[in-house]
Short mmCIF file of C-alpha atoms and ligand atoms in Angstrom, two decimals:
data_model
loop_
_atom_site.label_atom_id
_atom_site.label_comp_id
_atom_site.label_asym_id
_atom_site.label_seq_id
_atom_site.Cartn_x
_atom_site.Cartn_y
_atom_site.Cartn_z
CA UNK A 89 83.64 102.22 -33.04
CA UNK A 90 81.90 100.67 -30.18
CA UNK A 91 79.23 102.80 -28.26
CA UNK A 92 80.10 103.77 -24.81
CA UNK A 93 77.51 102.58 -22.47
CA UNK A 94 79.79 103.71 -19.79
CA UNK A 95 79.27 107.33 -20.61
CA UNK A 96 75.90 106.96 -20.68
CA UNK A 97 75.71 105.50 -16.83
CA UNK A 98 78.09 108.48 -15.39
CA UNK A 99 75.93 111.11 -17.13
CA UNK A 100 72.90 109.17 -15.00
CA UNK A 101 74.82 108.57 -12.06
CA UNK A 102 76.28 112.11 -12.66
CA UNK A 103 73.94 114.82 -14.03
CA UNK A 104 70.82 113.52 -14.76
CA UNK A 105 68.49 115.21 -12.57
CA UNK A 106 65.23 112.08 -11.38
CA UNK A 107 64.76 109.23 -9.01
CA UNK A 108 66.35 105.83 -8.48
CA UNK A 109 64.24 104.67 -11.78
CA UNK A 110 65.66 107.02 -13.82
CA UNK A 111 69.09 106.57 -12.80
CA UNK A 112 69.01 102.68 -12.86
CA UNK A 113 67.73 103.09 -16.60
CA UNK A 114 64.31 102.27 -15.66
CA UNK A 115 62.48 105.30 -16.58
CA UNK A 116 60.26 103.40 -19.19
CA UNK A 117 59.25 100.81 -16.24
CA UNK A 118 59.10 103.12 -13.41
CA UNK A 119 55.57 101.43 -12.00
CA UNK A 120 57.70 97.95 -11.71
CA UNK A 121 57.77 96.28 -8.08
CA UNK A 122 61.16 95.91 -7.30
CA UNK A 123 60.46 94.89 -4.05
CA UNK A 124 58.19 91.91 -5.72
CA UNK A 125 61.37 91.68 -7.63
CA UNK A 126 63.66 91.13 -4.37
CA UNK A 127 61.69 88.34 -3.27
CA UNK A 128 61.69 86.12 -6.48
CA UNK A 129 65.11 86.87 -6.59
CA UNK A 130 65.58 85.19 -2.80
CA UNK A 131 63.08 82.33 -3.40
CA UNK A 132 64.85 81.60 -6.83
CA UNK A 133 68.01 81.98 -5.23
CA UNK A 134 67.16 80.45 -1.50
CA UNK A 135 68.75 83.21 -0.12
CA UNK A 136 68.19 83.47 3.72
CA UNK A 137 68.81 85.42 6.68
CA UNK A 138 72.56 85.30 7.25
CA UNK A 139 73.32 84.99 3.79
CA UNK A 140 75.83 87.66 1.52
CA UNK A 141 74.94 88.25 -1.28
CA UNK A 142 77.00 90.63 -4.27
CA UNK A 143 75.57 92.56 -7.08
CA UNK A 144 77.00 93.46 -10.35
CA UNK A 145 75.60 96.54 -11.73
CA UNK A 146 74.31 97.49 -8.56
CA UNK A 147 72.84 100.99 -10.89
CA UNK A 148 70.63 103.19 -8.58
CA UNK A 149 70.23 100.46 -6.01
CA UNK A 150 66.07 99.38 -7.33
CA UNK A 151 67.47 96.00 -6.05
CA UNK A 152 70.03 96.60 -3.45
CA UNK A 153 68.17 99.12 -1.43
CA UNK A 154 65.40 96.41 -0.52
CA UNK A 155 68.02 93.23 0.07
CA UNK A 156 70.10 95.24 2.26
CA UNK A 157 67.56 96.20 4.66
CA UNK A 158 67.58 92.06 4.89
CA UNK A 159 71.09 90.85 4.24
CA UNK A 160 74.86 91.37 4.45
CA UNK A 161 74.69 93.32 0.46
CA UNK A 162 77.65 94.52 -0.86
CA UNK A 163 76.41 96.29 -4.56
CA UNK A 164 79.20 97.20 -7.32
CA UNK A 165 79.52 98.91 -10.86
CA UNK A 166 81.96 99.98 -13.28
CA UNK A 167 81.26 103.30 -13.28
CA UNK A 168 82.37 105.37 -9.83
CA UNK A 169 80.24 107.79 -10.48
CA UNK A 170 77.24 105.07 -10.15
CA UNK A 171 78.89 104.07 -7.43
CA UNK A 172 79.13 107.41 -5.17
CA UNK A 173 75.39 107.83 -6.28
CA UNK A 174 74.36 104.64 -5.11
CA UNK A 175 75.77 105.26 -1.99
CA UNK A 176 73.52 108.72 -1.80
CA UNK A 177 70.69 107.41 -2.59
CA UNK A 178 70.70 104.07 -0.11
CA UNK A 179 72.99 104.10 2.13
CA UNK A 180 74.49 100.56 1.40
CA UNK A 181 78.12 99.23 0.87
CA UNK A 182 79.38 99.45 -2.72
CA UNK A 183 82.73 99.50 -4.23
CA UNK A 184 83.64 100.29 -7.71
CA UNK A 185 84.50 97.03 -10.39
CA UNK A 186 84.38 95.91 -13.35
CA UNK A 187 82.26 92.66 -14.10
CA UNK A 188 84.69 90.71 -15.81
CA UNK A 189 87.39 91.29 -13.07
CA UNK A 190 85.83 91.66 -9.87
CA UNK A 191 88.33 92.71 -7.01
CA UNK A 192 86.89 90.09 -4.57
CA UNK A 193 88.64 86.94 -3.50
CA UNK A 194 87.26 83.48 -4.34
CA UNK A 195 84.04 82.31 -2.74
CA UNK A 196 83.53 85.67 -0.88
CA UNK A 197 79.76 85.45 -1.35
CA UNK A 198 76.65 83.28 -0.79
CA UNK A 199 75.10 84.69 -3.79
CA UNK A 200 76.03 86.39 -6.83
CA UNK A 201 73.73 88.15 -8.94
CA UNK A 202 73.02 90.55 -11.92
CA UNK A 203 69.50 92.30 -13.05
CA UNK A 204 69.43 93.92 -16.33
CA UNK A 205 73.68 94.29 -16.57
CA UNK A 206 74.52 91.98 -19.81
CA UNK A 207 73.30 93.68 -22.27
CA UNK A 208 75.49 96.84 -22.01
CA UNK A 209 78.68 94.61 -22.13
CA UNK A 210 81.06 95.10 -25.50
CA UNK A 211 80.68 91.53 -26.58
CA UNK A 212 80.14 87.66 -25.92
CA UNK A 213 83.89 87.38 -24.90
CA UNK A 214 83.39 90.05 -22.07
CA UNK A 215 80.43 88.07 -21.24
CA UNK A 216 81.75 84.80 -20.59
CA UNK A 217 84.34 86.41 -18.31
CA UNK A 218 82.01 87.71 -16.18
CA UNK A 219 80.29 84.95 -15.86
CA UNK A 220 83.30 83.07 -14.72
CA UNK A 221 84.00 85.88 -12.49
CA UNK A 222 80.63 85.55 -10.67
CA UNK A 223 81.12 81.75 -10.26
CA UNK A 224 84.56 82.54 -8.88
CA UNK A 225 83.59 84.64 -6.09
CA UNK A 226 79.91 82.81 -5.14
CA UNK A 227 79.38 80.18 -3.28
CA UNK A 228 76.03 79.08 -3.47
CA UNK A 229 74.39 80.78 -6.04
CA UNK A 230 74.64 83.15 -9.52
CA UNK A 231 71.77 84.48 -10.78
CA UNK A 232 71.88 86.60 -14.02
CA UNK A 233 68.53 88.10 -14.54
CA UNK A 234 66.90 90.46 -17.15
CA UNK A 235 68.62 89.36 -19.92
CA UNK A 236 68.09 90.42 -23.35
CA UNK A 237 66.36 88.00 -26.09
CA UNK A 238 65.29 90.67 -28.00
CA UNK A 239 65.30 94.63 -27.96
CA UNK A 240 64.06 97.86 -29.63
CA UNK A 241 67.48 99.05 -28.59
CA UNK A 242 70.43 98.29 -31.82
CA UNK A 243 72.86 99.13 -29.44
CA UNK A 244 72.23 95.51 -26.88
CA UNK A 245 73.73 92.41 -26.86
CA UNK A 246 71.28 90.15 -27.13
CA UNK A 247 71.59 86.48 -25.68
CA UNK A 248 70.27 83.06 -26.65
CA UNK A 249 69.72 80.54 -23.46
CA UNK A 250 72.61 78.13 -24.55
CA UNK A 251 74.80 80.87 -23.94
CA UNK A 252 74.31 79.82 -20.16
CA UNK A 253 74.98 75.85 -20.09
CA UNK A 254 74.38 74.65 -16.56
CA UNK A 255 72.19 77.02 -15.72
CA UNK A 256 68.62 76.85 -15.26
CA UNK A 257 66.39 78.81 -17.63
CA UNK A 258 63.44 80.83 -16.39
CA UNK A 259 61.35 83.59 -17.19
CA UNK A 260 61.67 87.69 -16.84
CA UNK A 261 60.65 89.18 -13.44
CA UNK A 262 58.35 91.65 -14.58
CA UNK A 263 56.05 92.49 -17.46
CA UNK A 264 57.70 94.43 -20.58
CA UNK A 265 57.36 93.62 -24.37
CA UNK A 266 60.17 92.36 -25.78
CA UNK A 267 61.82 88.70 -23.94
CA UNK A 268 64.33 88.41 -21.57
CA UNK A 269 65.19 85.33 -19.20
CA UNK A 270 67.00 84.54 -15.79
CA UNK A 271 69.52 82.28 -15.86
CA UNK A 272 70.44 80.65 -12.69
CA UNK A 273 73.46 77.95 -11.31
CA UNK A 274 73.09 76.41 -7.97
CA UNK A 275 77.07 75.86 -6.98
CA UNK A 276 76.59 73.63 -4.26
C1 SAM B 307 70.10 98.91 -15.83
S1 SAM B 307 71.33 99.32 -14.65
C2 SAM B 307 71.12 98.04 -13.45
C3 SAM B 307 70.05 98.34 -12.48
C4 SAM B 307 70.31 97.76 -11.11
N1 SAM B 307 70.53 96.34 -11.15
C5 SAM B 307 69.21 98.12 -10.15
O1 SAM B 307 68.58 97.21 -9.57
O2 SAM B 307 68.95 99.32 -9.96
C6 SAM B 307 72.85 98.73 -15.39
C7 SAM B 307 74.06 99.00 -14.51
O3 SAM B 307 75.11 98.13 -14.93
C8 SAM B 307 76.32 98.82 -14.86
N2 SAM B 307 77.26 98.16 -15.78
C9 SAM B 307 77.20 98.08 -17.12
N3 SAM B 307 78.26 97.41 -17.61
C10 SAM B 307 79.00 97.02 -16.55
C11 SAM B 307 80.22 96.30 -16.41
N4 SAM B 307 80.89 95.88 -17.49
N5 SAM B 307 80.71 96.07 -15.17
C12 SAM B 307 80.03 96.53 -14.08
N6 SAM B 307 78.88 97.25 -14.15
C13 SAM B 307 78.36 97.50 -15.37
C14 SAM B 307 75.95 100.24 -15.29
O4 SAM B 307 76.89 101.21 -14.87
C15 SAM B 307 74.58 100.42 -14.66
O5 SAM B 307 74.68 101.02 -13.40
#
């Protein structure tokens, strides 16, 4: 039987007493910059003022809550009750969907991105929808970031680089032992 990640985000979202770190599944790295993180996500991406941008796996908001102080940010997950938390905890937009059918229309965002999402999906097939799913709705940009080359964790899908053809390769965001990558397409 496959392990329910999901569960494990509502409890967090739900019950689990802590701050945005511990919510987002970042308890382990809770002395991480995410506003560092925010920027090399907009010079990566070239997002600018005016821009949209859409997240998928929006979590706590460790992201979110520092790009929508700056841009039109609309943050989403699959689980509602991340989604009502997220809300709480930032006060930004955010709408309940799942990755590999999001409800928006075609080209409804500048940029699409996700940090630290893939690895929770149930397999590679789930993970090339939602990649197509993310090119569907960007316009500019998708950026998938903190992805999994290796873990401690049995339970992660873990992704090689040629997984992502067309996009360009580069390094984690932040310091932590085990490799993960950013893969990102410029659309246009
Ligand atoms: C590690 S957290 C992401 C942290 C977040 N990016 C941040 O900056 O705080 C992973 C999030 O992905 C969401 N998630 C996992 N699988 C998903 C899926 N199939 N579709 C949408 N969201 C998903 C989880 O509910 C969880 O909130």
């Amino acid at each position: 039987m496959q392990f329910d990640w999901k569960a494990v985000w509502d409890r967090k979202a739900g019950d689990e007493p802590g701050d945005q770190y511990v919510v987002s599944g970042f308890e382990h790295f809770n002395n991480i910059d995410t506003e560092a993180i925010a920027h090399h996500l907009c010079r990566l991406c070239k997002i600018e003022s005016g821009h949209s941008i859409l997240e998928i796996g929006c979590g706590g908001g460790l992201l979110g809550r520092h790009l929508s102080s700056q841009f039109e940010y609309v943050g989403t997950d699959y689980s509602a009750k991340m989604v009502q938390r997220a809300i709480e905890l930032n006060r930004f937009s955010a709408v309940r969907t799942d990755a590999d059918n999001i409800i928006f229309k075609d080209k409804s965002f500048d940029h699409v991105f996700a940090f630290g999402v893939f690895h929770y999906f149930p397999d590679y097939e789930y993970a090339k929808r939602a990649i197509s799913e993310m090119e569907r709705v960007a316009r500019k940009t998708v950026c998938i970031s903190d992805i999994t080359a290796e873990s401690k964790e049995p339970m992660h899908l873990l992704y090689t680089e040629d997984f992502f053809p067309g996009y360009q390769i580069s390094s984690q965001f932040y310091e932590r032992p085990e490799r993960r990558f950013t893969a990102t397409r410029y659309l246009e």
